[in-house]
PDB file of C-alpha atoms in Angstrom:
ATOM      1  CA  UNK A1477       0.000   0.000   0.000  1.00  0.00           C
ATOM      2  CA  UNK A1478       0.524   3.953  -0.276  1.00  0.00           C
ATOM      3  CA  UNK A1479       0.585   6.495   2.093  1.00  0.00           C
ATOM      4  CA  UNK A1480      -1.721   9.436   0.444  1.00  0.00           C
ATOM      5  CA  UNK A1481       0.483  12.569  -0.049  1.00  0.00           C
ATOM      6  CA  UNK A1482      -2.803  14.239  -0.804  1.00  0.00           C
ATOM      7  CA  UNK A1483      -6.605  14.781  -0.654  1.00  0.00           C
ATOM      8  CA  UNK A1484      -8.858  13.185  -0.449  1.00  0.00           C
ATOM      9  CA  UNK A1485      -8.144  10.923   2.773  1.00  0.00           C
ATOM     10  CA  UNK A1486      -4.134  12.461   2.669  1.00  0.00           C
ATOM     11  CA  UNK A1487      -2.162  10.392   4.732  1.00  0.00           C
ATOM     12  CA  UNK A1488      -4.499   7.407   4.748  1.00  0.00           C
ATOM     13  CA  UNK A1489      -3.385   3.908   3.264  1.00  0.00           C
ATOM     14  CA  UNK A1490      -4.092   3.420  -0.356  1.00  0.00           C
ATOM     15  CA  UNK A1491      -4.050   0.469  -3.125  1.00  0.00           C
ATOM     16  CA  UNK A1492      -1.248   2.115  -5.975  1.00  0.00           C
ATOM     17  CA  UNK A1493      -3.856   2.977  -8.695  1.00  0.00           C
ATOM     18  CA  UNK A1494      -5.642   5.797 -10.566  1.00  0.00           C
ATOM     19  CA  UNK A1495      -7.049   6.856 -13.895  1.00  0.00           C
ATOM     20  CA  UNK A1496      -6.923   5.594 -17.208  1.00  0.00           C
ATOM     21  CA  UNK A1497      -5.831   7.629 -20.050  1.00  0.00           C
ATOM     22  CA  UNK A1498      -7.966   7.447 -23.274  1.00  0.00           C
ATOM     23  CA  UNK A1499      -8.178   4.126 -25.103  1.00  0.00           C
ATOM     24  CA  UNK A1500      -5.766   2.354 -22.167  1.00  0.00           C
ATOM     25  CA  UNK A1501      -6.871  -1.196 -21.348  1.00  0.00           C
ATOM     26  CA  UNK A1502      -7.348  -1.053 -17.446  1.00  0.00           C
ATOM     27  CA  UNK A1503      -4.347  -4.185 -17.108  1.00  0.00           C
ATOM     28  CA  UNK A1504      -1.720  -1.352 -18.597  1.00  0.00           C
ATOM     29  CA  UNK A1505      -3.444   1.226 -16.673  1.00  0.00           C
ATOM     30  CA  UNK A1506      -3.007  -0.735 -13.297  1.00  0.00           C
ATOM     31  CA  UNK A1507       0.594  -1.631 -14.740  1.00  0.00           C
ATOM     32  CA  UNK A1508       1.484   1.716 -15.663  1.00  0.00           C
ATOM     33  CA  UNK A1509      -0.316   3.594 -12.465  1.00  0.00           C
ATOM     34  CA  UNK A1510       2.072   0.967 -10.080  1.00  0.00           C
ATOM     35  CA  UNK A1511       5.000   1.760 -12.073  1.00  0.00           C
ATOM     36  CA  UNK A1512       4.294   5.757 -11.102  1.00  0.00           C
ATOM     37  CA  UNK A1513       3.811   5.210  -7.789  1.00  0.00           C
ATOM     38  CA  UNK A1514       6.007   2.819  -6.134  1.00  0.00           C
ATOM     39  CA  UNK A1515       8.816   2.365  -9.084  1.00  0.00           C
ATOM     40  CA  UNK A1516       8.460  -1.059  -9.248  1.00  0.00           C
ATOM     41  CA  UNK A1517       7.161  -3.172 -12.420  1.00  0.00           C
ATOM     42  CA  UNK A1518       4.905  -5.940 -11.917  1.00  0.00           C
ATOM     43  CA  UNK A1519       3.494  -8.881 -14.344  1.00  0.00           C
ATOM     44  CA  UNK A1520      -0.172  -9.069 -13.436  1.00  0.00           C
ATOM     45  CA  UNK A1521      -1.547 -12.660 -12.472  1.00  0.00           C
ATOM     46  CA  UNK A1522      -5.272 -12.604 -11.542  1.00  0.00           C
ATOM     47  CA  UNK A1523      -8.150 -10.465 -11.007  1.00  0.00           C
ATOM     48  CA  UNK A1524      -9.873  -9.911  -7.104  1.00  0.00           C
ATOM     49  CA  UNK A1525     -12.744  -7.774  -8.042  1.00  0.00           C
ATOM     50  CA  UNK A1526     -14.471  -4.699  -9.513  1.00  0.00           C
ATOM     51  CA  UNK A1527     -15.595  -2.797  -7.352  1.00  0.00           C
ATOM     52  CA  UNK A1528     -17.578   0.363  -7.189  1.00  0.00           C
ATOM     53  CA  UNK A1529     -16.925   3.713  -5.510  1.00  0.00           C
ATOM     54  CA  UNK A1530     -17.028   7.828  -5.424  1.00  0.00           C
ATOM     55  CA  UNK A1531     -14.423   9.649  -6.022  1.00  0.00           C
ATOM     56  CA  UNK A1532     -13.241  13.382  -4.264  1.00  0.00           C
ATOM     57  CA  UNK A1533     -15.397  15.909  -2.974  1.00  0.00           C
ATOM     58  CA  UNK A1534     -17.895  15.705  -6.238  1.00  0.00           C
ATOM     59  CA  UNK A1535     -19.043  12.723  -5.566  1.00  0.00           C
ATOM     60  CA  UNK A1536     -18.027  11.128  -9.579  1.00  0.00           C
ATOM     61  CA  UNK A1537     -19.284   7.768  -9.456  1.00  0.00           C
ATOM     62  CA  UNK A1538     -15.915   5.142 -10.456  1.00  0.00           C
ATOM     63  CA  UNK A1539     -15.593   1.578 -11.729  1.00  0.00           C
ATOM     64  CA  UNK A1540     -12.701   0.341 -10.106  1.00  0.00           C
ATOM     65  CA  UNK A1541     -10.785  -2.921 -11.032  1.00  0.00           C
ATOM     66  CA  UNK A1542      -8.116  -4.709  -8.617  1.00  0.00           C
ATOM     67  CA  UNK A1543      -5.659  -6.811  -9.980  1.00  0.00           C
ATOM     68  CA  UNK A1544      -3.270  -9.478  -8.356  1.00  0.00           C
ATOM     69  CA  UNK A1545       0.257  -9.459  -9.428  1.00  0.00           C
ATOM     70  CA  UNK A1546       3.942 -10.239  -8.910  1.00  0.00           C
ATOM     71  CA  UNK A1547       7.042  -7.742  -9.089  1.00  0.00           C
ATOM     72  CA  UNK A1548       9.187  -8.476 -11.628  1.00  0.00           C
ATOM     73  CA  UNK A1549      11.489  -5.426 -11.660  1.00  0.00           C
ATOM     74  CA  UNK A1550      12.153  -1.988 -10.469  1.00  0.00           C
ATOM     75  CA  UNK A1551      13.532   0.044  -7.464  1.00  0.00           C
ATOM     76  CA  UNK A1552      10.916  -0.082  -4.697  1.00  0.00           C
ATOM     77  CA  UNK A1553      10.239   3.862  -3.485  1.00  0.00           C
ATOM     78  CA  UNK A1554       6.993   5.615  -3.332  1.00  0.00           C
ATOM     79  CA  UNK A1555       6.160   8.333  -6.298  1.00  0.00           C
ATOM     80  CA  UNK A1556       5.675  11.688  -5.481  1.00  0.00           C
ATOM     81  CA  UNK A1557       1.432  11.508  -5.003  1.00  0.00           C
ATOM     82  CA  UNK A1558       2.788   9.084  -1.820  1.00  0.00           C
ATOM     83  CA  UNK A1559       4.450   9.816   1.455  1.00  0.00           C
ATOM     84  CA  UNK A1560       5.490   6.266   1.996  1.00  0.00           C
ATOM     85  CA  UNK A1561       4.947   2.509   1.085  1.00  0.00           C
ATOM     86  CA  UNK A1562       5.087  -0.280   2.539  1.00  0.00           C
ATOM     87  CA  UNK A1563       4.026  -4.021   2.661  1.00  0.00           C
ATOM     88  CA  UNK A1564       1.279  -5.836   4.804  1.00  0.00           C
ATOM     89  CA  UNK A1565       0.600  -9.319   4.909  1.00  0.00           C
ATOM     90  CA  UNK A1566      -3.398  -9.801   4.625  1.00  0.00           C
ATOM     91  CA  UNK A1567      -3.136 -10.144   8.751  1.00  0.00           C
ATOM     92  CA  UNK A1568      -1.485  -6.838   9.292  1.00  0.00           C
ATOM     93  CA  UNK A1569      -3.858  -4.702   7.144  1.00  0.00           C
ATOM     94  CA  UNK A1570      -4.233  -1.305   8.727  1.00  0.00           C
ATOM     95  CA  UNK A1571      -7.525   0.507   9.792  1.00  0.00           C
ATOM     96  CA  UNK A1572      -6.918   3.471   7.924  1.00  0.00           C
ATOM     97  CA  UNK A1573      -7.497   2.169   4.222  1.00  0.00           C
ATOM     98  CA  UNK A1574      -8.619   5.189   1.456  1.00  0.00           C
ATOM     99  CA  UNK A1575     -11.683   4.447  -0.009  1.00  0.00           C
ATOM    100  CA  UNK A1576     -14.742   1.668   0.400  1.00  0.00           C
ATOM    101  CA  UNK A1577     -13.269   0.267  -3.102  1.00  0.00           C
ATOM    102  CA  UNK A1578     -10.148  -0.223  -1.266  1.00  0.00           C
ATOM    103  CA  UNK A1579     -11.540  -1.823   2.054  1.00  0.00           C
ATOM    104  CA  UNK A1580     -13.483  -3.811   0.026  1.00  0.00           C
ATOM    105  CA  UNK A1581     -10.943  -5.149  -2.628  1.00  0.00           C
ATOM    106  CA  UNK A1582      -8.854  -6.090   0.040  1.00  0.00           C
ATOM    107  CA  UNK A1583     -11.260  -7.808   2.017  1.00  0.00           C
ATOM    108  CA  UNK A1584     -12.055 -10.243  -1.032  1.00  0.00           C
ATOM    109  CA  UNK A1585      -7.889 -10.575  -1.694  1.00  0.00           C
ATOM    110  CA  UNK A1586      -7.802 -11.436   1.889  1.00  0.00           C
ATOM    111  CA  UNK A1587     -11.018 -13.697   2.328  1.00  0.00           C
ATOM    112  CA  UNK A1588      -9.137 -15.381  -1.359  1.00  0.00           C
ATOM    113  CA  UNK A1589      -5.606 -15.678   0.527  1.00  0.00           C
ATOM    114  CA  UNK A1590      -7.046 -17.227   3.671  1.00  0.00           C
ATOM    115  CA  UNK A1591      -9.408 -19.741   1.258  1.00  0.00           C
ATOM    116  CA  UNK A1592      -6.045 -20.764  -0.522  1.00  0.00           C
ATOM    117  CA  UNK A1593      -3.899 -20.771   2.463  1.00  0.00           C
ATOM    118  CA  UNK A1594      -5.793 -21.927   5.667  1.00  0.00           C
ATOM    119  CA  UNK A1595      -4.511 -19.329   6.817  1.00  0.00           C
TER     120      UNK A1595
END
């Protein structure tokens, strides 16, 4: 996760991610968006949900899709919309998540994790 540099919810945990330019698929989107914020590059390896949300202070309904994926390259740091990065196992998760699209993504990639792993 990301430590929001800004608002909304600045300073609260969020999943690397944002908007897709004009005629991007959203799998280069999520690649590309990761890439900006944390440095690293990943291959993507499943899908955990769409989910759907409101964005800032106007309210703009979003369609948000969460990926799984595996790092395959890059300098870990966080990009300058972060404060700070860092990695939780699905146990650790913090309270302070950005956005119900987040909480609830990473709900289902934790309910998935526990289903594979027992755990």
């Amino acid at each position: 996760l990301v430590q929001r540099a800004f608002e909304p919810y600045r300073g609260w945990w969020d999943v690397p991610g944002g908007f897709l330019a004009e005629g991007e698929h959203p799998e280069q989107g999520a690649v590309r968006e990761l890439r900006e914020e944390t440095d690293l590059t990943v291959r993507l390896t499943g899908l955990v949900g769409i989910f759907m949300d409101e964005y800032g202070p106007s309210g703009d309904a979003t369609l948000n899709v969460f990926y799984t994926g595996e790092v395959d390259g890059g300098d870990e740091a966080a990009g300058s919309d972060a404060t700070g990065m860092r990695w939780f196992a699905p146990h650790e998760l913090p309270d302070n998540v950005a956005f119900r699209c987040n909480r609830e993504a990473l709900a289902a990639w934790k309910a998935a994790h526990e289903h594979l792993t027992g755990m």
